[in-house]
Amino acid sequence: MEKLSCNASTSELRFEIGVITGDKTFIEDAIKQRTLEQDLLNEVCIPSMLARLDLRQKGYKQ
C-alpha cells in the first residue's frame, strides 16, 4: 500500500485506488487533495466522486 500512495499523485487516481482496494484512507485523501486543487474543484466534483463510489460498492462498473 505504501508504494501505491507514493505513485498516486492525482486525486482521481488516489480515489480509484481507494475504491478498488476498499481503503478509506485513499478515498479521504483524494477528497482532501481535491479541495486543495482549486482549479479542479467545483460543486459537482466531490458529490460525483461519492456517487461513483456508491455505484461501485453496489457492483456496477464504469
PDB file of N, CA and C in Angstrom:
ATOM      1  N   MET A   1       0.816  -1.189   0.000  1.00  0.00           N
ATOM      2  CA  MET A   1       0.000   0.000   0.000  1.00  0.00           C
ATOM      3  C   MET A   1       0.866   1.261   0.000  1.00  0.00           C
ATOM      4  N   GLU A   2       1.988   1.220   0.695  1.00  0.00           N
ATOM      5  CA  GLU A   2       2.891   2.366   0.756  1.00  0.00           C
ATOM      6  C   GLU A   2       3.372   2.748  -0.643  1.00  0.00           C
ATOM      7  N   LYS A   3       3.697   1.750  -1.448  1.00  0.00           N
ATOM      8  CA  LYS A   3       4.186   2.005  -2.798  1.00  0.00           C
ATOM      9  C   LYS A   3       3.102   2.657  -3.654  1.00  0.00           C
ATOM     10  N   LEU A   4       1.861   2.213  -3.492  1.00  0.00           N
ATOM     11  CA  LEU A   4       0.763   2.807  -4.244  1.00  0.00           C
ATOM     12  C   LEU A   4       0.597   4.276  -3.904  1.00  0.00           C
ATOM     13  N   SER A   5       0.683   4.621  -2.628  1.00  0.00           N
ATOM     14  CA  SER A   5       0.462   6.007  -2.239  1.00  0.00           C
ATOM     15  C   SER A   5       1.546   6.913  -2.790  1.00  0.00           C
ATOM     16  N   CYS A   6       2.767   6.410  -2.921  1.00  0.00           N
ATOM     17  CA  CYS A   6       3.852   7.221  -3.480  1.00  0.00           C
ATOM     18  C   CYS A   6       3.615   7.507  -4.957  1.00  0.00           C
ATOM     19  N   ASN A   7       3.033   6.572  -5.662  1.00  0.00           N
ATOM     20  CA  ASN A   7       2.832   6.718  -7.094  1.00  0.00           C
ATOM     21  C   ASN A   7       1.515   7.393  -7.453  1.00  0.00           C
ATOM     22  N   ALA A   8       0.611   7.501  -6.517  1.00  0.00           N
ATOM     23  CA  ALA A   8      -0.700   8.080  -6.787  1.00  0.00           C
ATOM     24  C   ALA A   8      -0.636   9.584  -6.575  1.00  0.00           C
ATOM     25  N   SER A   9      -0.356  10.317  -7.645  1.00  0.00           N
ATOM     26  CA  SER A   9      -0.148  11.751  -7.493  1.00  0.00           C
ATOM     27  C   SER A   9      -1.415  12.571  -7.719  1.00  0.00           C
ATOM     28  N   THR A  10      -2.366  12.068  -8.456  1.00  0.00           N
ATOM     29  CA  THR A  10      -3.582  12.839  -8.694  1.00  0.00           C
ATOM     30  C   THR A  10      -4.691  12.378  -7.764  1.00  0.00           C
ATOM     31  N   SER A  11      -5.585  13.292  -7.467  1.00  0.00           N
ATOM     32  CA  SER A  11      -6.694  12.944  -6.580  1.00  0.00           C
ATOM     33  C   SER A  11      -7.592  11.888  -7.222  1.00  0.00           C
ATOM     34  N   GLU A  12      -7.736  11.950  -8.523  1.00  0.00           N
ATOM     35  CA  GLU A  12      -8.565  10.971  -9.233  1.00  0.00           C
ATOM     36  C   GLU A  12      -7.981   9.561  -9.090  1.00  0.00           C
ATOM     37  N   LEU A  13      -6.677   9.444  -9.253  1.00  0.00           N
ATOM     38  CA  LEU A  13      -6.017   8.145  -9.131  1.00  0.00           C
ATOM     39  C   LEU A  13      -6.093   7.628  -7.699  1.00  0.00           C
ATOM     40  N   ARG A  14      -5.879   8.505  -6.724  1.00  0.00           N
ATOM     41  CA  ARG A  14      -5.970   8.097  -5.318  1.00  0.00           C
ATOM     42  C   ARG A  14      -7.380   7.606  -5.012  1.00  0.00           C
ATOM     43  N   PHE A  15      -8.387   8.300  -5.559  1.00  0.00           N
ATOM     44  CA  PHE A  15      -9.770   7.898  -5.329  1.00  0.00           C
ATOM     45  C   PHE A  15     -10.027   6.513  -5.920  1.00  0.00           C
ATOM     46  N   GLU A  16      -9.576   6.293  -7.150  1.00  0.00           N
ATOM     47  CA  GLU A  16      -9.770   4.998  -7.804  1.00  0.00           C
ATOM     48  C   GLU A  16      -9.091   3.874  -7.020  1.00  0.00           C
ATOM     49  N   ILE A  17      -7.877   4.118  -6.534  1.00  0.00           N
ATOM     50  CA  ILE A  17      -7.177   3.108  -5.738  1.00  0.00           C
ATOM     51  C   ILE A  17      -7.973   2.806  -4.476  1.00  0.00           C
ATOM     52  N   GLY A  18      -8.497   3.850  -3.845  1.00  0.00           N
ATOM     53  CA  GLY A  18      -9.298   3.662  -2.638  1.00  0.00           C
ATOM     54  C   GLY A  18     -10.535   2.828  -2.887  1.00  0.00           C
ATOM     55  N   VAL A  19     -11.187   3.075  -4.014  1.00  0.00           N
ATOM     56  CA  VAL A  19     -12.397   2.318  -4.353  1.00  0.00           C
ATOM     57  C   VAL A  19     -12.051   0.862  -4.644  1.00  0.00           C
ATOM     58  N   ILE A  20     -11.022   0.648  -5.431  1.00  0.00           N
ATOM     59  CA  ILE A  20     -10.648  -0.711  -5.821  1.00  0.00           C
ATOM     60  C   ILE A  20     -10.177  -1.531  -4.625  1.00  0.00           C
ATOM     61  N   THR A  21      -9.360  -0.921  -3.774  1.00  0.00           N
ATOM     62  CA  THR A  21      -8.810  -1.661  -2.633  1.00  0.00           C
ATOM     63  C   THR A  21      -9.713  -1.631  -1.411  1.00  0.00           C
ATOM     64  N   GLY A  22     -10.687  -0.733  -1.411  1.00  0.00           N
ATOM     65  CA  GLY A  22     -11.565  -0.604  -0.255  1.00  0.00           C
ATOM     66  C   GLY A  22     -10.916   0.135   0.901  1.00  0.00           C
ATOM     67  N   ASP A  23      -9.845   0.874   0.610  1.00  0.00           N
ATOM     68  CA  ASP A  23      -9.103   1.601   1.642  1.00  0.00           C
ATOM     69  C   ASP A  23      -9.670   3.015   1.787  1.00  0.00           C
ATOM     70  N   LYS A  24     -10.331   3.273   2.907  1.00  0.00           N
ATOM     71  CA  LYS A  24     -10.959   4.577   3.131  1.00  0.00           C
ATOM     72  C   LYS A  24      -9.937   5.701   3.204  1.00  0.00           C
ATOM     73  N   THR A  25      -8.708   5.398   3.589  1.00  0.00           N
ATOM     74  CA  THR A  25      -7.672   6.424   3.682  1.00  0.00           C
ATOM     75  C   THR A  25      -7.414   7.048   2.319  1.00  0.00           C
ATOM     76  N   PHE A  26      -7.347   6.224   1.276  1.00  0.00           N
ATOM     77  CA  PHE A  26      -7.133   6.748  -0.070  1.00  0.00           C
ATOM     78  C   PHE A  26      -8.298   7.633  -0.490  1.00  0.00           C
ATOM     79  N   ILE A  27      -9.510   7.216  -0.178  1.00  0.00           N
ATOM     80  CA  ILE A  27     -10.691   7.988  -0.560  1.00  0.00           C
ATOM     81  C   ILE A  27     -10.705   9.329   0.160  1.00  0.00           C
ATOM     82  N   GLU A  28     -10.456   9.309   1.462  1.00  0.00           N
ATOM     83  CA  GLU A  28     -10.433  10.552   2.234  1.00  0.00           C
ATOM     84  C   GLU A  28      -9.319  11.473   1.760  1.00  0.00           C
ATOM     85  N   ASP A  29      -8.136  10.918   1.487  1.00  0.00           N
ATOM     86  CA  ASP A  29      -7.023  11.724   0.986  1.00  0.00           C
ATOM     87  C   ASP A  29      -7.349  12.337  -0.369  1.00  0.00           C
ATOM     88  N   ALA A  30      -8.008  11.580  -1.221  1.00  0.00           N
ATOM     89  CA  ALA A  30      -8.368  12.093  -2.545  1.00  0.00           C
ATOM     90  C   ALA A  30      -9.325  13.271  -2.426  1.00  0.00           C
ATOM     91  N   ILE A  31     -10.292  13.158  -1.539  1.00  0.00           N
ATOM     92  CA  ILE A  31     -11.250  14.250  -1.367  1.00  0.00           C
ATOM     93  C   ILE A  31     -10.554  15.471  -0.779  1.00  0.00           C
ATOM     94  N   LYS A  32      -9.666  15.264   0.191  1.00  0.00           N
ATOM     95  CA  LYS A  32      -8.909  16.388   0.767  1.00  0.00           C
ATOM     96  C   LYS A  32      -8.020  17.027  -0.288  1.00  0.00           C
ATOM     97  N   GLN A  33      -7.345  16.191  -1.087  1.00  0.00           N
ATOM     98  CA  GLN A  33      -6.466  16.706  -2.133  1.00  0.00           C
ATOM     99  C   GLN A  33      -7.274  17.498  -3.157  1.00  0.00           C
ATOM    100  N   ARG A  34      -8.453  17.016  -3.497  1.00  0.00           N
ATOM    101  CA  ARG A  34      -9.291  17.689  -4.485  1.00  0.00           C
ATOM    102  C   ARG A  34      -9.706  19.078  -3.994  1.00  0.00           C
ATOM    103  N   THR A  35      -9.953  19.221  -2.689  1.00  0.00           N
ATOM    104  CA  THR A  35     -10.333  20.533  -2.161  1.00  0.00           C
ATOM    105  C   THR A  35      -9.175  21.513  -2.238  1.00  0.00           C
ATOM    106  N   LEU A  36      -7.942  21.012  -2.275  1.00  0.00           N
ATOM    107  CA  LEU A  36      -6.776  21.882  -2.409  1.00  0.00           C
ATOM    108  C   LEU A  36      -6.503  22.253  -3.864  1.00  0.00           C
ATOM    109  N   GLU A  37      -7.029  21.488  -4.781  1.00  0.00           N
ATOM    110  CA  GLU A  37      -6.849  21.751  -6.213  1.00  0.00           C
ATOM    111  C   GLU A  37      -7.989  22.649  -6.679  1.00  0.00           C
ATOM    112  N   GLN A  38      -7.880  23.925  -6.385  1.00  0.00           N
ATOM    113  CA  GLN A  38      -8.979  24.856  -6.633  1.00  0.00           C
ATOM    114  C   GLN A  38      -9.417  24.892  -8.097  1.00  0.00           C
ATOM    115  N   ASP A  39      -8.481  24.724  -9.013  1.00  0.00           N
ATOM    116  CA  ASP A  39      -8.846  24.751 -10.428  1.00  0.00           C
ATOM    117  C   ASP A  39      -9.702  23.549 -10.821  1.00  0.00           C
ATOM    118  N   LEU A  40      -9.625  22.454 -10.064  1.00  0.00           N
ATOM    119  CA  LEU A  40     -10.415  21.267 -10.374  1.00  0.00           C
ATOM    120  C   LEU A  40     -11.683  21.159  -9.538  1.00  0.00           C
ATOM    121  N   LEU A  41     -11.771  21.996  -8.513  1.00  0.00           N
ATOM    122  CA  LEU A  41     -12.885  21.900  -7.582  1.00  0.00           C
ATOM    123  C   LEU A  41     -14.103  22.635  -8.132  1.00  0.00           C
ATOM    124  N   ASN A  42     -15.227  21.964  -8.121  1.00  0.00           N
ATOM    125  CA  ASN A  42     -16.482  22.617  -8.451  1.00  0.00           C
ATOM    126  C   ASN A  42     -17.585  21.968  -7.634  1.00  0.00           C
ATOM    127  N   GLU A  43     -18.793  22.454  -7.770  1.00  0.00           N
ATOM    128  CA  GLU A  43     -19.891  21.963  -6.943  1.00  0.00           C
ATOM    129  C   GLU A  43     -20.253  20.511  -7.241  1.00  0.00           C
ATOM    130  N   VAL A  44     -19.920  20.028  -8.414  1.00  0.00           N
ATOM    131  CA  VAL A  44     -20.313  18.687  -8.832  1.00  0.00           C
ATOM    132  C   VAL A  44     -19.235  17.653  -8.510  1.00  0.00           C
ATOM    133  N   CYS A  45     -18.005  18.065  -8.398  1.00  0.00           N
ATOM    134  CA  CYS A  45     -16.865  17.152  -8.306  1.00  0.00           C
ATOM    135  C   CYS A  45     -16.969  16.126  -7.183  1.00  0.00           C
ATOM    136  N   ILE A  46     -17.008  16.563  -5.938  1.00  0.00           N
ATOM    137  CA  ILE A  46     -17.000  15.629  -4.811  1.00  0.00           C
ATOM    138  C   ILE A  46     -18.271  14.794  -4.766  1.00  0.00           C
ATOM    139  N   PRO A  47     -19.471  15.386  -4.937  1.00  0.00           N
ATOM    140  CA  PRO A  47     -20.660  14.524  -4.984  1.00  0.00           C
ATOM    141  C   PRO A  47     -20.591  13.491  -6.105  1.00  0.00           C
ATOM    142  N   SER A  48     -19.988  13.868  -7.238  1.00  0.00           N
ATOM    143  CA  SER A  48     -19.836  12.936  -8.350  1.00  0.00           C
ATOM    144  C   SER A  48     -18.927  11.772  -7.959  1.00  0.00           C
ATOM    145  N   MET A  49     -17.815  12.075  -7.280  1.00  0.00           N
ATOM    146  CA  MET A  49     -16.901  11.029  -6.834  1.00  0.00           C
ATOM    147  C   MET A  49     -17.603  10.093  -5.854  1.00  0.00           C
ATOM    148  N   LEU A  50     -18.370  10.654  -4.940  1.00  0.00           N
ATOM    149  CA  LEU A  50     -19.069   9.837  -3.950  1.00  0.00           C
ATOM    150  C   LEU A  50     -20.157   8.989  -4.603  1.00  0.00           C
ATOM    151  N   ALA A  51     -20.817   9.522  -5.619  1.00  0.00           N
ATOM    152  CA  ALA A  51     -21.837   8.749  -6.335  1.00  0.00           C
ATOM    153  C   ALA A  51     -21.201   7.565  -7.052  1.00  0.00           C
ATOM    154  N   ARG A  52     -20.032   7.769  -7.663  1.00  0.00           N
ATOM    155  CA  ARG A  52     -19.329   6.669  -8.324  1.00  0.00           C
ATOM    156  C   ARG A  52     -18.921   5.607  -7.317  1.00  0.00           C
ATOM    157  N   LEU A  53     -18.487   6.045  -6.142  1.00  0.00           N
ATOM    158  CA  LEU A  53     -18.125   5.102  -5.093  1.00  0.00           C
ATOM    159  C   LEU A  53     -19.333   4.260  -4.704  1.00  0.00           C
ATOM    160  N   ASP A  54     -20.480   4.896  -4.559  1.00  0.00           N
ATOM    161  CA  ASP A  54     -21.705   4.186  -4.189  1.00  0.00           C
ATOM    162  C   ASP A  54     -22.070   3.153  -5.253  1.00  0.00           C
ATOM    163  N   LEU A  55     -21.969   3.523  -6.525  1.00  0.00           N
ATOM    164  CA  LEU A  55     -22.279   2.585  -7.607  1.00  0.00           C
ATOM    165  C   LEU A  55     -21.307   1.412  -7.622  1.00  0.00           C
ATOM    166  N   ARG A  56     -20.033   1.688  -7.397  1.00  0.00           N
ATOM    167  CA  ARG A  56     -19.034   0.621  -7.390  1.00  0.00           C
ATOM    168  C   ARG A  56     -19.294  -0.350  -6.256  1.00  0.00           C
ATOM    169  N   GLN A  57     -19.671   0.186  -5.087  1.00  0.00           N
ATOM    170  CA  GLN A  57     -19.930  -0.679  -3.946  1.00  0.00           C
ATOM    171  C   GLN A  57     -21.136  -1.571  -4.202  1.00  0.00           C
ATOM    172  N   LYS A  58     -22.053  -1.110  -5.045  1.00  0.00           N
ATOM    173  CA  LYS A  58     -23.236  -1.902  -5.372  1.00  0.00           C
ATOM    174  C   LYS A  58     -22.966  -2.893  -6.497  1.00  0.00           C
ATOM    175  N   GLY A  59     -21.755  -2.863  -7.055  1.00  0.00           N
ATOM    176  CA  GLY A  59     -21.386  -3.852  -8.056  1.00  0.00           C
ATOM    177  C   GLY A  59     -21.439  -3.374  -9.493  1.00  0.00           C
ATOM    178  N   TYR A  60     -21.733  -2.093  -9.706  1.00  0.00           N
ATOM    179  CA  TYR A  60     -21.754  -1.568 -11.067  1.00  0.00           C
ATOM    180  C   TYR A  60     -20.346  -1.189 -11.479  1.00  0.00           C
ATOM    181  N   LYS A  61     -20.058  -1.345 -12.765  1.00  0.00           N
ATOM    182  CA  LYS A  61     -18.754  -0.947 -13.290  1.00  0.00           C
ATOM    183  C   LYS A  61     -18.941   0.256 -14.184  1.00  0.00           C
ATOM    184  N   GLN A  62     -17.836   1.001 -14.353  1.00  0.00           N
ATOM    185  CA  GLN A  62     -17.893   2.190 -15.206  1.00  0.00           C
ATOM    186  C   GLN A  62     -17.817   1.792 -16.654  1.00  0.00           C
TER     187      GLN A  62
END
